[in-house]
Amino acid sequence: MKLYEQQELHIYNSLSKKKEKFTPIHEGAIGMYVCGPTVYSNVHMGNCRTFLSFDLVFRYFKHLGYKVRYVRNITDAGHLENDGESGDDPILKKARLERIEPMEVVQKYTVDFHTTMEKFNALPPSIEPTATGHIIEQIDIVKTIISEGFAYVKNGSVYFDVVKFNEAHDYGKLSGRKLEDMITNTRELAAQSEKKNPQDFALWKKAEPQHIMRWPSPWSDGFPGWHLECTAMSTKYLGHQFDIHGGGMDLKFPHHECEIAQAEASNKQSPVNVWMHANMLTLNGKKMSKSTGNNILPNELISGNNDILSKAYPATVAKFFMFQAQYRSILDFSDEALAASEKGFYRLMDSFRSIDSISTSEKSSFDVTSWRQACYNAMNDDFNSPILIAHLFEASKQINAFKEGTESITEEDLKLLQKTMHDFLFDVLGLVDTTHETGDDSSKLNGAIELLIELRNQARANKDFSTSDRIRDELQEVGIHLKDGKEGTTYSLN
């Protein structure tokens, strides 16, 4: 019997707005599509949270024994600001700014994205298609939507007729918005001449003479709209109806709403059974955003070269921190929270490594089987990682009690405990025991540096500036930079 046959999984469906028992379309197999990055800049930690949330989902499905086809796209064309009414593709903007080819921008930041995901030990998707690699499929969908009467051509561009579509369908059912309210609340824009209605969105845009990224089509030399690529690639690799579509909460409207409309208009059926949305990561209580500058990049976190955190943190610690909140919850990223997570992370790793040193008994005082099922129950309840982690900490306390001899465990139960902890720590959560693999115990390094900082502070208090300067300079030579501030001395690693 497969493990998934023993577990009953419930997932919160953004479409029905409730938790539902999950039953895949095809027994034992799951099709999952997740909106990937638009590759015009480095991914920040807020972006990483979304992708790590779905890495957790992917890993758990695989752990349960499902065959999973996980498709996550790369947006390398067509991501229009304001749906093309004003502004431009951000990749094209970056290419102009740096005076390089758009595909150089795409290559640079695609590589950065992959490198970053590797640092967080995220599994690669089964298929990673690009928008530019599926222009023909997108054109074919536009042709179909036009033939069905839900799109119109204007000056070489093609727009989806939202009002016409809503007459026979329910535009807004995912986001909960009503088209009548959208129409009432929409102000007329100066550049609305091409659209019949302000709510209509671009399926294909005619390229201006200066627009570098362009492809021939029946309507004009141009490029596809942003929403179209995900409809084309998800249905190509997963079929006209598939199990799960995921992405960030910010994509629910208009991107995912438009995906549903396009798929229903062209395929005459709802494309996805379960819609999942990961919530945002805030930074010191404010939304993390590239545009406002209130963000932190993964490399800045790992190296410590930033003005936000007091020290460097391993990627796996940041990942562990993010999993201490359920994926649908807003999570605030702060120095204090990361420091607390780091201590908890090393405590769990120390406990797991010490299992081999435990002496067994003829009886167990800890019900390992019930505890193991509690771990599964947490993940079966909409991938509730914080509850899972709480159960892992419970096991950590028990391990300490076994070592001290105040609790007992049989050899069989100990093996089950060890396997279960391994499965959830490394296979499901995808954490990395950095102390075990590299021998570089970050918690001990942190303690050593803090001791040197304390000795330096004592030297400065005693006006022994030669010793104080020597500690600072010699640490700097090995890549440890001290920073003196109002709150005291912190450090970063290079």
Short mmCIF file of C-alpha atoms in Angstrom, two decimals:
data_model
loop_
_atom_site.label_atom_id
_atom_site.label_comp_id
_atom_site.label_asym_id
_atom_site.label_seq_id
_atom_site.Cartn_x
_atom_site.Cartn_y
_atom_site.Cartn_z
CA MET A 1 0.00 0.00 0.00
CA LYS A 2 1.30 3.44 -0.97
CA LEU A 3 1.81 5.95 1.83
CA TYR A 4 -0.70 8.36 0.24
CA GLU A 5 -3.37 5.69 0.57
CA GLN A 6 -2.92 5.80 4.35
CA GLN A 7 -3.23 9.59 4.64
CA GLU A 8 -6.16 11.95 4.02
CA LEU A 9 -4.93 15.30 2.79
CA HIS A 10 -6.97 18.51 2.95
CA ILE A 11 -5.95 21.65 1.03
CA TYR A 12 -7.36 25.17 1.21
CA ASN A 13 -8.78 25.95 -2.22
CA SER A 14 -8.74 29.67 -3.05
CA LEU A 15 -11.54 29.06 -5.54
CA SER A 16 -14.02 27.56 -3.07
CA LYS A 17 -12.48 29.51 -0.18
CA LYS A 18 -12.43 26.47 2.10
CA LYS A 19 -10.38 23.38 2.89
CA GLU A 20 -11.25 20.40 0.74
CA LYS A 21 -10.27 16.75 0.77
CA PHE A 22 -7.69 16.37 -1.96
CA THR A 23 -8.31 13.69 -4.57
CA PRO A 24 -6.10 13.84 -7.68
CA ILE A 25 -7.69 13.57 -11.12
CA HIS A 26 -5.57 10.51 -11.90
CA GLU A 27 -4.95 8.08 -9.04
CA GLY A 28 -1.38 8.15 -7.81
CA ALA A 29 -0.38 11.05 -10.08
CA ILE A 30 -0.47 14.82 -9.57
CA GLY A 31 -0.16 17.68 -12.03
CA MET A 32 0.95 20.96 -10.42
CA TYR A 33 1.72 24.31 -12.04
CA VAL A 34 3.33 27.23 -10.21
CA CYS A 35 3.93 30.70 -11.63
CA GLY A 36 7.69 31.21 -11.74
CA PRO A 37 9.82 34.38 -11.70
CA THR A 38 9.92 37.24 -14.16
CA VAL A 39 13.67 37.26 -14.74
CA TYR A 40 14.66 40.92 -14.80
CA SER A 41 16.22 41.23 -11.32
CA ASN A 42 17.49 39.18 -8.38
CA VAL A 43 14.81 37.31 -6.45
CA HIS A 44 14.33 38.71 -2.93
CA MET A 45 13.38 36.76 0.17
CA GLY A 46 9.68 37.45 -0.37
CA ASN A 47 9.87 35.75 -3.77
CA CYS A 48 11.82 32.88 -2.23
CA ARG A 49 9.10 32.25 0.34
CA THR A 50 6.55 31.52 -2.39
CA PHE A 51 8.83 29.11 -4.24
CA LEU A 52 9.92 27.37 -1.02
CA SER A 53 6.27 26.98 0.03
CA PHE A 54 5.55 25.05 -3.15
CA ASP A 55 8.81 23.13 -2.83
CA LEU A 56 7.39 21.90 0.48
CA VAL A 57 4.16 20.86 -1.26
CA PHE A 58 6.13 19.11 -4.03
CA ARG A 59 8.34 17.31 -1.51
CA TYR A 60 5.41 16.12 0.59
CA PHE A 61 3.57 14.73 -2.44
CA LYS A 62 6.72 12.88 -3.48
CA HIS A 63 7.22 11.62 0.09
CA LEU A 64 3.68 10.22 0.08
CA GLY A 65 4.54 8.25 -3.05
CA TYR A 66 2.71 10.28 -5.69
CA LYS A 67 4.14 10.62 -9.18
CA VAL A 68 4.28 14.41 -9.55
CA ARG A 69 4.67 16.49 -12.68
CA TYR A 70 5.64 19.89 -11.33
CA VAL A 71 5.71 22.66 -13.95
CA ARG A 72 7.10 26.08 -13.03
CA ASN A 73 7.58 28.63 -15.80
CA ILE A 74 10.11 31.34 -16.51
CA THR A 75 8.54 34.64 -17.63
CA ASP A 76 11.05 36.01 -20.13
CA ALA A 77 8.66 38.11 -22.25
CA GLY A 78 5.31 39.81 -22.15
CA HIS A 79 5.00 40.84 -18.47
CA LEU A 80 3.32 44.16 -19.20
CA GLU A 81 2.87 46.90 -16.62
CA ASN A 82 -0.76 48.09 -16.46
CA ASP A 83 -1.49 45.45 -19.09
CA GLY A 84 0.26 47.42 -21.79
CA GLU A 85 -1.72 50.63 -21.48
CA SER A 86 1.37 52.37 -20.13
CA GLY A 87 4.81 51.20 -19.21
CA ASP A 88 6.80 48.41 -20.75
CA ASP A 89 8.08 44.89 -20.25
CA PRO A 90 10.47 45.11 -17.25
CA ILE A 91 13.00 42.87 -19.05
CA LEU A 92 13.13 45.34 -21.94
CA LYS A 93 13.49 48.22 -19.48
CA LYS A 94 16.44 46.52 -17.79
CA ALA A 95 18.06 45.77 -21.16
CA ARG A 96 17.85 49.43 -22.15
CA LEU A 97 19.19 50.54 -18.78
CA GLU A 98 22.19 48.20 -18.94
CA ARG A 99 22.57 48.54 -22.74
CA ILE A 100 22.51 44.81 -23.32
CA GLU A 101 20.27 42.38 -25.21
CA PRO A 102 17.02 41.41 -23.43
CA MET A 103 18.07 37.75 -23.54
CA GLU A 104 21.27 38.67 -21.66
CA VAL A 105 19.05 40.04 -18.89
CA VAL A 106 16.98 36.85 -18.99
CA GLN A 107 20.03 34.58 -18.85
CA LYS A 108 21.68 36.52 -16.02
CA TYR A 109 18.68 36.46 -13.71
CA THR A 110 17.55 32.95 -14.63
CA VAL A 111 20.97 31.69 -13.54
CA ASP A 112 20.70 33.78 -10.35
CA PHE A 113 17.27 32.28 -9.63
CA HIS A 114 18.51 28.72 -10.08
CA THR A 115 21.60 29.37 -7.94
CA THR A 116 19.45 30.86 -5.20
CA MET A 117 17.02 27.93 -5.21
CA GLU A 118 19.98 25.53 -4.94
CA LYS A 119 21.25 27.41 -1.88
CA PHE A 120 17.87 26.82 -0.24
CA ASN A 121 17.99 23.15 -1.27
CA ALA A 122 14.82 23.47 -3.34
CA LEU A 123 14.13 20.65 -5.78
CA PRO A 124 14.02 21.65 -9.46
CA PRO A 125 10.61 21.33 -11.14
CA SER A 126 9.86 18.48 -13.54
CA ILE A 127 9.54 20.96 -16.42
CA GLU A 128 10.61 24.62 -16.53
CA PRO A 129 9.21 26.12 -19.75
CA THR A 130 9.77 29.69 -20.93
CA ALA A 131 7.31 32.15 -22.42
CA THR A 132 9.55 32.77 -25.45
CA GLY A 133 9.72 29.03 -26.11
CA HIS A 134 5.93 28.75 -26.44
CA ILE A 135 4.92 31.62 -28.74
CA ILE A 136 3.24 29.26 -31.24
CA GLU A 137 1.07 27.71 -28.52
CA GLN A 138 0.07 31.16 -27.28
CA ILE A 139 -0.88 32.33 -30.78
CA ASP A 140 -3.01 29.19 -31.24
CA ILE A 141 -4.92 29.94 -28.02
CA VAL A 142 -5.56 33.52 -29.14
CA LYS A 143 -6.95 32.21 -32.45
CA THR A 144 -9.30 29.90 -30.56
CA ILE A 145 -10.51 32.63 -28.19
CA ILE A 146 -11.22 34.93 -31.15
CA SER A 147 -13.14 32.16 -32.93
CA GLU A 148 -15.23 31.60 -29.78
CA GLY A 149 -16.19 35.27 -29.81
CA PHE A 150 -14.41 36.29 -26.60
CA ALA A 151 -11.64 38.45 -28.09
CA TYR A 152 -11.32 41.21 -30.68
CA VAL A 153 -8.55 42.71 -32.80
CA LYS A 154 -7.76 46.41 -32.66
CA ASN A 155 -4.87 48.07 -34.52
CA GLY A 156 -2.86 44.83 -34.59
CA SER A 157 -3.41 44.03 -30.91
CA VAL A 158 -5.83 41.45 -29.52
CA TYR A 159 -7.87 41.99 -26.36
CA PHE A 160 -9.96 39.62 -24.27
CA ASP A 161 -13.57 40.82 -24.06
CA VAL A 162 -14.25 40.49 -20.32
CA VAL A 163 -17.83 41.84 -20.50
CA LYS A 164 -18.79 39.38 -23.28
CA PHE A 165 -17.13 36.51 -21.40
CA ASN A 166 -18.96 37.39 -18.18
CA GLU A 167 -22.32 37.02 -19.89
CA ALA A 168 -21.84 33.25 -20.01
CA HIS A 169 -19.20 32.75 -17.29
CA ASP A 170 -18.21 34.16 -13.92
CA TYR A 171 -15.26 36.53 -14.28
CA GLY A 172 -14.00 37.29 -10.77
CA LYS A 173 -14.92 33.99 -9.10
CA LEU A 174 -11.36 33.37 -7.86
CA SER A 175 -10.73 36.82 -6.38
CA GLY A 176 -14.33 37.34 -5.27
CA ARG A 177 -14.65 40.52 -7.34
CA LYS A 178 -17.80 41.37 -9.25
CA LEU A 179 -17.43 42.78 -12.75
CA GLU A 180 -20.20 45.32 -12.10
CA ASP A 181 -18.20 46.73 -9.17
CA MET A 182 -14.99 46.79 -11.25
CA ILE A 183 -16.73 48.75 -13.99
CA THR A 184 -18.22 51.21 -11.48
CA ASN A 185 -14.89 51.80 -9.75
CA THR A 186 -12.77 52.11 -12.90
CA ARG A 187 -11.66 55.56 -13.90
CA GLU A 188 -11.32 56.27 -17.59
CA LEU A 189 -7.69 56.21 -18.64
CA ALA A 190 -6.25 58.48 -21.30
CA ALA A 191 -4.92 55.51 -23.28
CA GLN A 192 -8.13 53.46 -23.34
CA SER A 193 -8.92 54.00 -27.01
CA GLU A 194 -8.04 50.46 -28.14
CA LYS A 195 -10.10 48.61 -25.51
CA LYS A 196 -13.88 48.24 -25.58
CA ASN A 197 -13.88 48.13 -21.80
CA PRO A 198 -11.26 49.12 -19.18
CA GLN A 199 -11.36 45.58 -17.73
CA ASP A 200 -10.33 43.94 -21.03
CA PHE A 201 -6.77 42.61 -21.04
CA ALA A 202 -4.19 42.06 -23.75
CA LEU A 203 -3.78 38.66 -25.35
CA TRP A 204 -1.39 39.97 -28.01
CA LYS A 205 0.24 43.40 -28.31
CA LYS A 206 1.47 44.98 -31.51
CA ALA A 207 5.11 45.94 -31.03
CA GLU A 208 6.16 49.54 -31.42
CA PRO A 209 9.07 50.08 -33.86
CA GLN A 210 11.58 50.35 -30.99
CA HIS A 211 10.38 47.17 -29.26
CA ILE A 212 13.16 44.57 -29.58
CA MET A 213 11.28 41.44 -28.45
CA ARG A 214 8.77 40.70 -31.21
CA TRP A 215 7.34 37.74 -33.12
CA PRO A 216 5.18 37.44 -36.24
CA SER A 217 1.48 36.65 -35.79
CA PRO A 218 -1.71 36.84 -37.89
CA TRP A 219 -2.44 40.22 -36.34
CA SER A 220 0.94 41.98 -36.18
CA ASP A 221 4.58 41.63 -35.31
CA GLY A 222 4.29 41.75 -31.55
CA PHE A 223 4.40 39.79 -28.34
CA PRO A 224 1.98 37.87 -26.10
CA GLY A 225 0.26 39.24 -23.03
CA TRP A 226 1.58 38.15 -19.64
CA HIS A 227 -1.47 36.11 -18.59
CA LEU A 228 -1.46 34.05 -21.78
CA GLU A 229 1.84 32.22 -21.22
CA CYS A 230 0.69 30.37 -18.11
CA THR A 231 -2.49 29.19 -19.80
CA ALA A 232 -0.47 27.92 -22.77
CA MET A 233 2.25 26.15 -20.79
CA SER A 234 0.11 24.71 -18.01
CA THR A 235 -2.38 23.13 -20.40
CA LYS A 236 0.34 21.91 -22.78
CA TYR A 237 2.15 19.93 -20.10
CA LEU A 238 -0.70 19.11 -17.69
CA GLY A 239 -3.79 18.95 -19.88
CA HIS A 240 -6.92 21.10 -20.10
CA GLN A 241 -7.74 20.24 -16.50
CA PHE A 242 -5.15 19.55 -13.81
CA ASP A 243 -4.89 19.21 -10.04
CA ILE A 244 -3.13 22.25 -8.56
CA HIS A 245 -2.15 25.75 -9.64
CA GLY A 246 -0.04 27.78 -7.22
CA GLY A 247 1.52 31.20 -6.90
CA GLY A 248 1.86 34.24 -4.68
CA MET A 249 -1.20 35.91 -3.19
CA ASP A 250 -0.49 38.99 -5.35
CA LEU A 251 -1.13 36.93 -8.51
CA LYS A 252 -4.71 35.99 -7.61
CA PHE A 253 -5.98 39.10 -9.41
CA PRO A 254 -5.64 39.84 -12.23
CA HIS A 255 -3.18 37.15 -13.37
CA HIS A 256 -4.87 33.97 -12.15
CA GLU A 257 -8.34 35.37 -12.77
CA CYS A 258 -7.36 36.01 -16.37
CA GLU A 259 -5.85 32.53 -16.67
CA ILE A 260 -9.19 31.00 -15.70
CA ALA A 261 -11.04 33.18 -18.21
CA GLN A 262 -8.64 32.33 -21.05
CA ALA A 263 -8.81 28.59 -20.33
CA GLU A 264 -12.61 28.54 -20.06
CA ALA A 265 -12.94 30.61 -23.25
CA SER A 266 -10.61 28.35 -25.25
CA ASN A 267 -11.14 24.90 -23.67
CA LYS A 268 -14.71 25.29 -22.40
CA GLN A 269 -13.88 23.98 -18.94
CA SER A 270 -12.40 25.22 -15.68
CA PRO A 271 -8.66 24.50 -15.87
CA VAL A 272 -7.74 23.77 -12.25
CA ASN A 273 -9.28 21.81 -9.39
CA VAL A 274 -7.33 23.45 -6.54
CA TRP A 275 -5.91 26.99 -6.52
CA MET A 276 -3.25 27.62 -3.85
CA HIS A 277 -1.80 31.00 -2.87
CA ALA A 278 1.20 31.65 -0.64
CA ASN A 279 1.07 34.79 1.47
CA MET A 280 3.67 37.52 1.59
CA LEU A 281 6.77 38.02 3.65
CA THR A 282 7.02 41.39 5.39
CA LEU A 283 10.25 42.99 6.57
CA ASN A 284 10.18 44.69 9.96
CA GLY A 285 6.41 45.02 9.69
CA LYS A 286 6.28 46.43 6.14
CA LYS A 287 5.59 44.73 2.80
CA MET A 288 8.73 43.41 1.15
CA SER A 289 9.03 45.06 -2.24
CA LYS A 290 11.68 45.73 -4.87
CA SER A 291 10.13 49.09 -5.77
CA THR A 292 10.25 50.52 -2.24
CA GLY A 293 13.68 49.12 -1.39
CA ASN A 294 12.23 47.37 1.68
CA ASN A 295 13.66 43.98 0.80
CA ILE A 296 16.63 41.74 1.42
CA LEU A 297 18.31 39.50 -1.12
CA PRO A 298 19.31 35.93 -0.27
CA ASN A 299 23.02 36.63 -0.80
CA GLU A 300 22.80 39.61 1.56
CA LEU A 301 21.26 37.38 4.20
CA ILE A 302 23.80 34.57 3.75
CA SER A 303 26.85 36.87 3.69
CA GLY A 304 25.62 39.30 6.36
CA ASN A 305 26.35 42.24 4.05
CA ASN A 306 23.21 44.25 4.79
CA ASP A 307 22.00 46.98 7.10
CA ILE A 308 19.00 45.01 8.38
CA LEU A 309 20.37 41.94 10.17
CA SER A 310 23.01 41.85 12.91
CA LYS A 311 24.78 38.81 11.46
CA ALA A 312 24.84 36.30 8.63
CA TYR A 313 22.41 33.38 8.58
CA PRO A 314 22.70 30.12 6.60
CA ALA A 315 20.06 29.68 3.89
CA THR A 316 18.68 26.57 5.61
CA VAL A 317 18.07 28.57 8.81
CA ALA A 318 16.09 31.18 6.86
CA LYS A 319 14.13 28.36 5.24
CA PHE A 320 13.41 26.82 8.65
CA PHE A 321 12.27 30.23 9.88
CA MET A 322 9.84 30.60 6.96
CA PHE A 323 8.33 27.17 7.63
CA GLN A 324 7.53 28.22 11.19
CA ALA A 325 4.51 29.99 9.70
CA GLN A 326 1.86 28.29 7.57
CA TYR A 327 2.18 29.23 3.88
CA ARG A 328 -1.14 31.15 3.85
CA SER A 329 -0.10 33.37 6.78
CA ILE A 330 1.75 36.68 6.55
CA LEU A 331 5.22 36.27 8.06
CA ASP A 332 7.40 39.10 9.34
CA PHE A 333 11.10 38.80 8.66
CA SER A 334 13.23 40.30 11.44
CA ASP A 335 16.62 39.85 13.08
CA GLU A 336 15.11 38.74 16.39
CA ALA A 337 12.89 36.12 14.75
CA LEU A 338 15.76 34.72 12.68
CA ALA A 339 18.03 34.52 15.72
CA ALA A 340 15.38 32.56 17.63
CA SER A 341 14.86 30.22 14.67
CA GLU A 342 18.58 29.61 14.37
CA LYS A 343 18.77 28.42 17.97
CA GLY A 344 15.80 26.13 17.43
CA PHE A 345 17.24 24.79 14.18
CA TYR A 346 20.55 23.78 15.77
CA ARG A 347 18.73 22.27 18.73
CA LEU A 348 16.77 20.03 16.38
CA MET A 349 19.89 19.06 14.44
CA ASP A 350 21.78 18.28 17.65
CA SER A 351 18.90 16.11 18.84
CA PHE A 352 18.72 14.19 15.57
CA ARG A 353 22.47 13.54 15.50
CA SER A 354 22.41 12.28 19.09
CA ILE A 355 19.81 9.54 18.43
CA ASP A 356 22.55 6.99 17.73
CA SER A 357 23.92 7.44 21.26
CA ILE A 358 20.63 6.55 23.00
CA SER A 359 20.45 3.32 24.96
CA THR A 360 17.29 1.30 24.33
CA SER A 361 15.05 -0.49 26.79
CA GLU A 362 12.46 -3.26 26.78
CA LYS A 363 9.60 -0.77 27.07
CA SER A 364 8.80 2.62 25.60
CA SER A 365 7.42 5.47 27.66
CA PHE A 366 6.82 7.50 24.47
CA ASP A 367 4.18 6.51 21.90
CA VAL A 368 6.22 6.95 18.72
CA THR A 369 3.48 5.65 16.40
CA SER A 370 0.94 8.25 17.59
CA TRP A 371 3.58 10.99 17.44
CA ARG A 372 4.49 9.97 13.89
CA GLN A 373 0.85 10.15 12.78
CA ALA A 374 0.57 13.57 14.44
CA CYS A 375 3.39 14.74 12.15
CA TYR A 376 1.46 13.47 9.13
CA ASN A 377 -1.76 15.02 10.44
CA ALA A 378 -0.05 18.41 10.51
CA MET A 379 1.03 18.16 6.88
CA ASN A 380 -2.32 16.67 5.88
CA ASP A 381 -3.99 19.79 7.28
CA ASP A 382 -3.10 22.12 4.38
CA PHE A 383 0.66 21.62 4.77
CA ASN A 384 0.74 23.05 8.30
CA SER A 385 4.51 23.20 8.72
CA PRO A 386 4.53 25.12 12.06
CA ILE A 387 2.50 22.35 13.72
CA LEU A 388 4.85 19.76 12.19
CA ILE A 389 7.85 21.65 13.58
CA ALA A 390 6.18 21.78 17.02
CA HIS A 391 5.93 17.96 16.91
CA LEU A 392 9.61 17.73 15.93
CA PHE A 393 10.53 19.87 18.95
CA GLU A 394 8.43 17.54 21.09
CA ALA A 395 10.55 14.65 19.83
CA SER A 396 13.69 16.66 20.59
CA LYS A 397 12.64 16.95 24.23
CA GLN A 398 11.96 13.22 24.36
CA ILE A 399 15.39 12.47 22.90
CA ASN A 400 17.01 14.50 25.69
CA ALA A 401 14.94 12.55 28.23
CA PHE A 402 16.07 9.25 26.68
CA LYS A 403 19.70 10.36 26.93
CA GLU A 404 19.26 11.38 30.55
CA GLY A 405 17.52 8.10 31.38
CA THR A 406 14.31 9.71 32.66
CA GLU A 407 12.35 8.20 29.73
CA SER A 408 12.78 4.86 27.94
CA ILE A 409 12.36 3.61 24.37
CA THR A 410 12.63 0.25 22.62
CA GLU A 411 15.03 -0.37 19.76
CA GLU A 412 12.16 -0.72 17.28
CA ASP A 413 10.56 2.57 18.40
CA LEU A 414 13.93 4.32 18.31
CA LYS A 415 14.45 3.28 14.68
CA LEU A 416 10.96 4.54 13.80
CA LEU A 417 11.63 7.82 15.61
CA GLN A 418 14.92 8.29 13.77
CA LYS A 419 13.40 7.50 10.38
CA THR A 420 10.43 9.78 10.94
CA MET A 421 12.62 12.69 12.03
CA HIS A 422 14.89 12.15 9.03
CA ASP A 423 11.92 11.99 6.65
CA PHE A 424 10.34 15.22 7.87
CA LEU A 425 13.51 17.23 8.53
CA PHE A 426 15.32 16.44 5.31
CA ASP A 427 12.92 14.89 2.77
CA VAL A 428 9.79 16.97 3.47
CA LEU A 429 11.08 20.27 4.88
CA GLY A 430 14.22 19.99 2.78
CA LEU A 431 16.53 21.29 5.50
CA VAL A 432 20.28 20.78 5.41
CA ASP A 433 22.31 19.83 8.47
CA THR A 434 25.17 22.22 7.81
CA THR A 435 27.03 21.19 10.96
CA HIS A 436 26.96 17.52 9.91
CA GLU A 437 27.85 17.99 6.26
CA THR A 438 30.53 20.65 6.47
CA GLY A 439 31.79 20.40 10.01
CA ASP A 440 31.28 24.18 10.23
CA ASP A 441 29.11 24.62 13.31
CA SER A 442 27.61 28.06 12.77
CA SER A 443 26.34 28.26 16.34
CA LYS A 444 29.88 27.64 17.66
CA LEU A 445 31.32 30.14 15.18
CA ASN A 446 28.80 32.70 16.35
CA GLY A 447 29.77 32.04 19.98
CA ALA A 448 33.48 32.41 19.22
CA ILE A 449 32.97 35.72 17.41
CA GLU A 450 30.73 37.02 20.21
CA LEU A 451 33.50 36.16 22.68
CA LEU A 452 36.05 38.09 20.61
CA ILE A 453 33.66 41.05 20.42
CA GLU A 454 33.31 40.95 24.21
CA LEU A 455 37.11 40.84 24.65
CA ARG A 456 37.46 43.77 22.22
CA ASN A 457 34.86 45.76 24.15
CA GLN A 458 36.77 45.11 27.39
CA ALA A 459 40.01 46.25 25.72
CA ARG A 460 38.34 49.45 24.54
CA ALA A 461 36.92 50.07 28.00
CA ASN A 462 40.45 49.70 29.40
CA LYS A 463 41.73 52.03 26.63
CA ASP A 464 43.85 49.18 25.27
CA PHE A 465 43.25 50.30 21.70
CA SER A 466 46.11 48.28 20.21
CA THR A 467 44.41 45.02 21.31
CA SER A 468 41.02 46.33 20.24
CA ASP A 469 42.30 47.24 16.76
CA ARG A 470 44.19 43.95 16.42
CA ILE A 471 41.02 41.89 17.07
CA ARG A 472 39.09 43.95 14.51
CA ASP A 473 41.85 43.87 11.86
CA GLU A 474 42.69 40.18 12.17
CA LEU A 475 39.02 39.21 12.00
CA GLN A 476 38.71 41.34 8.88
CA GLU A 477 41.64 39.51 7.27
CA VAL A 478 39.70 36.22 7.50
CA GLY A 479 36.51 37.77 6.13
CA ILE A 480 34.72 38.67 9.38
CA HIS A 481 33.81 42.36 9.43
CA LEU A 482 32.84 44.06 12.70
CA LYS A 483 30.36 46.94 12.62
CA ASP A 484 30.13 49.31 15.59
CA GLY A 485 26.75 50.95 16.08
CA LYS A 486 24.47 52.51 18.69
CA GLU A 487 23.12 49.09 19.64
CA GLY A 488 26.60 47.60 20.00
CA THR A 489 28.92 45.66 17.72
CA THR A 490 27.64 43.27 15.05
CA TYR A 491 29.46 41.29 12.37
CA SER A 492 29.11 40.10 8.81
CA LEU A 493 30.89 37.40 6.82
CA ASN A 494 32.49 37.80 3.40
#
